[in-house]
């Protein structure tokens, strides 16, 4: 099962409520302010839009539909996924796998609940990422 949430919404919940979100995966290029390592289980920078694409969106050089189209294209072209694992406030390891972030998250979501996190509350790449993961899971099941 795959879900999405704002890291700040999730952060405000009790520990018991947060546990229902399963594996908490941060999908941002940079670490968000006021977020502890213990708020996240896995950080996958590669699942986030590129810095250049984010800059184009924030500067209003492209609209939301174009942003999402470019983001999906970026994700489809990736062949590896770099990640950092956390347990509590400790970094317990990092690794690279030779599949795209979408495919890696789809594989994880088949076996456990996974929640994709970012800081935005409304327009956010994580909504498109969840759709790509769900589509990947359907393709793998077929």
mmCIF file of C-alpha atoms in Angstrom:
data_model
loop_
_atom_site.group_PDB
_atom_site.id
_atom_site.type_symbol
_atom_site.label_atom_id
_atom_site.label_comp_id
_atom_site.label_asym_id
_atom_site.label_seq_id
_atom_site.Cartn_x
_atom_site.Cartn_y
_atom_site.Cartn_z
ATOM 1 C CA UNK A 1 0.000 0.000 0.000
ATOM 2 C CA UNK A 2 1.279 3.452 -0.924
ATOM 3 C CA UNK A 3 0.212 6.720 0.734
ATOM 4 C CA UNK A 4 1.371 10.308 0.732
ATOM 5 C CA UNK A 5 1.578 13.006 3.394
ATOM 6 C CA UNK A 6 3.209 16.308 4.197
ATOM 7 C CA UNK A 7 6.155 15.713 6.523
ATOM 8 C CA UNK A 8 4.878 18.558 8.703
ATOM 9 C CA UNK A 9 1.402 17.033 9.025
ATOM 10 C CA UNK A 10 2.903 13.659 9.898
ATOM 11 C CA UNK A 11 5.349 15.262 12.320
ATOM 12 C CA UNK A 12 2.486 16.812 14.300
ATOM 13 C CA UNK A 13 0.872 13.415 14.989
ATOM 14 C CA UNK A 14 1.449 11.254 18.044
ATOM 15 C CA UNK A 15 3.961 8.419 17.770
ATOM 16 C CA UNK A 16 1.081 5.927 17.800
ATOM 17 C CA UNK A 17 -0.703 7.708 14.938
ATOM 18 C CA UNK A 18 2.560 7.978 12.949
ATOM 19 C CA UNK A 19 3.086 4.232 13.210
ATOM 20 C CA UNK A 20 0.058 3.653 10.936
ATOM 21 C CA UNK A 21 1.957 5.303 8.086
ATOM 22 C CA UNK A 22 4.385 2.392 7.739
ATOM 23 C CA UNK A 23 7.738 3.125 6.137
ATOM 24 C CA UNK A 24 8.127 6.919 6.025
ATOM 25 C CA UNK A 25 10.047 7.914 2.890
ATOM 26 C CA UNK A 26 11.251 11.495 2.432
ATOM 27 C CA UNK A 27 11.345 12.410 -1.270
ATOM 28 C CA UNK A 28 13.057 15.807 -1.255
ATOM 29 C CA UNK A 29 16.436 16.950 -2.627
ATOM 30 C CA UNK A 30 17.248 18.899 0.559
ATOM 31 C CA UNK A 31 16.428 18.079 4.165
ATOM 32 C CA UNK A 32 13.403 20.115 5.363
ATOM 33 C CA UNK A 33 13.622 22.580 8.234
ATOM 34 C CA UNK A 34 12.587 21.490 11.722
ATOM 35 C CA UNK A 35 12.396 17.812 10.774
ATOM 36 C CA UNK A 36 14.344 15.318 12.870
ATOM 37 C CA UNK A 37 15.961 12.208 11.440
ATOM 38 C CA UNK A 38 13.617 10.206 13.672
ATOM 39 C CA UNK A 39 10.641 11.544 11.661
ATOM 40 C CA UNK A 40 11.839 9.598 8.593
ATOM 41 C CA UNK A 41 12.834 5.987 7.931
ATOM 42 C CA UNK A 42 14.270 6.385 4.448
ATOM 43 C CA UNK A 43 15.447 9.394 2.427
ATOM 44 C CA UNK A 44 15.385 9.023 -1.363
ATOM 45 C CA UNK A 45 16.579 12.270 -2.961
ATOM 46 C CA UNK A 46 16.309 10.710 -6.420
ATOM 47 C CA UNK A 47 12.509 10.491 -6.075
ATOM 48 C CA UNK A 48 12.342 14.292 -5.933
ATOM 49 C CA UNK A 49 12.282 16.651 -8.908
ATOM 50 C CA UNK A 50 15.644 18.009 -10.005
ATOM 51 C CA UNK A 51 16.846 21.310 -8.563
ATOM 52 C CA UNK A 52 16.564 22.856 -12.054
ATOM 53 C CA UNK A 53 12.967 21.721 -12.497
ATOM 54 C CA UNK A 54 12.009 23.028 -9.060
ATOM 55 C CA UNK A 55 13.660 26.365 -9.883
ATOM 56 C CA UNK A 56 11.651 26.640 -13.130
ATOM 57 C CA UNK A 57 8.407 25.938 -11.255
ATOM 58 C CA UNK A 58 9.119 28.358 -8.421
ATOM 59 C CA UNK A 59 10.133 31.124 -10.868
ATOM 60 C CA UNK A 60 6.870 30.588 -12.843
ATOM 61 C CA UNK A 61 8.793 29.691 -16.022
ATOM 62 C CA UNK A 62 6.588 26.589 -16.328
ATOM 63 C CA UNK A 63 3.074 25.770 -15.160
ATOM 64 C CA UNK A 64 1.990 22.825 -13.043
ATOM 65 C CA UNK A 65 1.077 20.468 -15.936
ATOM 66 C CA UNK A 66 4.478 21.074 -17.578
ATOM 67 C CA UNK A 67 6.249 20.642 -14.230
ATOM 68 C CA UNK A 68 4.563 17.270 -13.683
ATOM 69 C CA UNK A 69 5.298 16.127 -17.259
ATOM 70 C CA UNK A 70 8.993 16.963 -16.853
ATOM 71 C CA UNK A 71 9.067 15.355 -13.412
ATOM 72 C CA UNK A 72 7.577 12.129 -14.765
ATOM 73 C CA UNK A 73 10.132 12.166 -17.590
ATOM 74 C CA UNK A 74 12.961 12.622 -15.067
ATOM 75 C CA UNK A 75 11.701 9.658 -13.049
ATOM 76 C CA UNK A 76 11.333 7.440 -16.122
ATOM 77 C CA UNK A 77 14.955 8.129 -17.166
ATOM 78 C CA UNK A 78 16.489 7.166 -13.815
ATOM 79 C CA UNK A 79 18.211 3.809 -13.604
ATOM 80 C CA UNK A 80 19.517 3.911 -10.030
ATOM 81 C CA UNK A 81 18.242 4.947 -6.614
ATOM 82 C CA UNK A 82 20.439 6.269 -3.833
ATOM 83 C CA UNK A 83 18.985 6.212 -0.339
ATOM 84 C CA UNK A 84 19.815 6.796 3.302
ATOM 85 C CA UNK A 85 18.246 4.699 6.096
ATOM 86 C CA UNK A 86 17.468 6.041 9.561
ATOM 87 C CA UNK A 87 16.486 4.340 12.788
ATOM 88 C CA UNK A 88 15.432 6.830 15.412
ATOM 89 C CA UNK A 89 17.860 9.712 15.074
ATOM 90 C CA UNK A 90 20.696 7.528 13.775
ATOM 91 C CA UNK A 91 21.786 7.114 10.185
ATOM 92 C CA UNK A 92 22.133 3.350 9.890
ATOM 93 C CA UNK A 93 23.301 3.098 6.318
ATOM 94 C CA UNK A 94 23.110 4.188 2.726
ATOM 95 C CA UNK A 95 23.032 2.247 -0.496
ATOM 96 C CA UNK A 96 22.420 2.410 -4.216
ATOM 97 C CA UNK A 97 20.083 0.020 -6.003
ATOM 98 C CA UNK A 98 19.974 -0.429 -9.764
ATOM 99 C CA UNK A 99 16.296 0.304 -10.343
ATOM 100 C CA UNK A 100 14.444 3.608 -10.572
ATOM 101 C CA UNK A 101 13.039 5.230 -7.438
ATOM 102 C CA UNK A 102 9.509 4.511 -8.718
ATOM 103 C CA UNK A 103 10.262 0.823 -9.207
ATOM 104 C CA UNK A 104 12.047 0.557 -5.856
ATOM 105 C CA UNK A 105 9.163 2.193 -3.979
ATOM 106 C CA UNK A 106 6.653 -0.012 -5.824
ATOM 107 C CA UNK A 107 8.553 -3.095 -4.669
ATOM 108 C CA UNK A 108 8.585 -1.867 -1.069
ATOM 109 C CA UNK A 109 4.867 -1.004 -1.170
ATOM 110 C CA UNK A 110 3.965 -4.544 -2.222
ATOM 111 C CA UNK A 111 5.170 -5.869 1.143
ATOM 112 C CA UNK A 112 4.497 -3.062 3.610
ATOM 113 C CA UNK A 113 2.710 0.276 3.901
ATOM 114 C CA UNK A 114 4.853 3.090 2.473
ATOM 115 C CA UNK A 115 4.183 6.800 2.892
ATOM 116 C CA UNK A 116 5.843 9.248 0.495
ATOM 117 C CA UNK A 117 6.709 12.514 2.264
ATOM 118 C CA UNK A 118 7.476 16.071 1.160
ATOM 119 C CA UNK A 119 6.910 19.441 2.800
ATOM 120 C CA UNK A 120 4.260 20.869 0.435
ATOM 121 C CA UNK A 121 0.618 20.575 1.419
ATOM 122 C CA UNK A 122 -1.187 21.277 -1.882
ATOM 123 C CA UNK A 123 0.709 21.230 -5.185
ATOM 124 C CA UNK A 124 3.423 18.634 -4.690
ATOM 125 C CA UNK A 125 5.336 16.148 -6.799
ATOM 126 C CA UNK A 126 4.450 13.380 -4.319
ATOM 127 C CA UNK A 127 0.917 13.136 -5.757
ATOM 128 C CA UNK A 128 2.382 12.320 -9.178
ATOM 129 C CA UNK A 129 4.959 10.036 -7.603
ATOM 130 C CA UNK A 130 2.251 8.008 -5.856
ATOM 131 C CA UNK A 131 0.399 7.639 -9.176
ATOM 132 C CA UNK A 132 3.579 6.479 -10.930
ATOM 133 C CA UNK A 133 4.205 3.948 -8.136
ATOM 134 C CA UNK A 134 0.622 2.661 -8.329
ATOM 135 C CA UNK A 135 0.928 2.320 -12.127
ATOM 136 C CA UNK A 136 4.216 0.442 -11.713
ATOM 137 C CA UNK A 137 2.610 -1.907 -9.193
ATOM 138 C CA UNK A 138 -0.234 -2.618 -11.654
ATOM 139 C CA UNK A 139 2.229 -3.336 -14.468
ATOM 140 C CA UNK A 140 4.218 -5.719 -12.279
ATOM 141 C CA UNK A 141 1.036 -7.537 -11.229
ATOM 142 C CA UNK A 142 -0.105 -8.013 -14.828
#
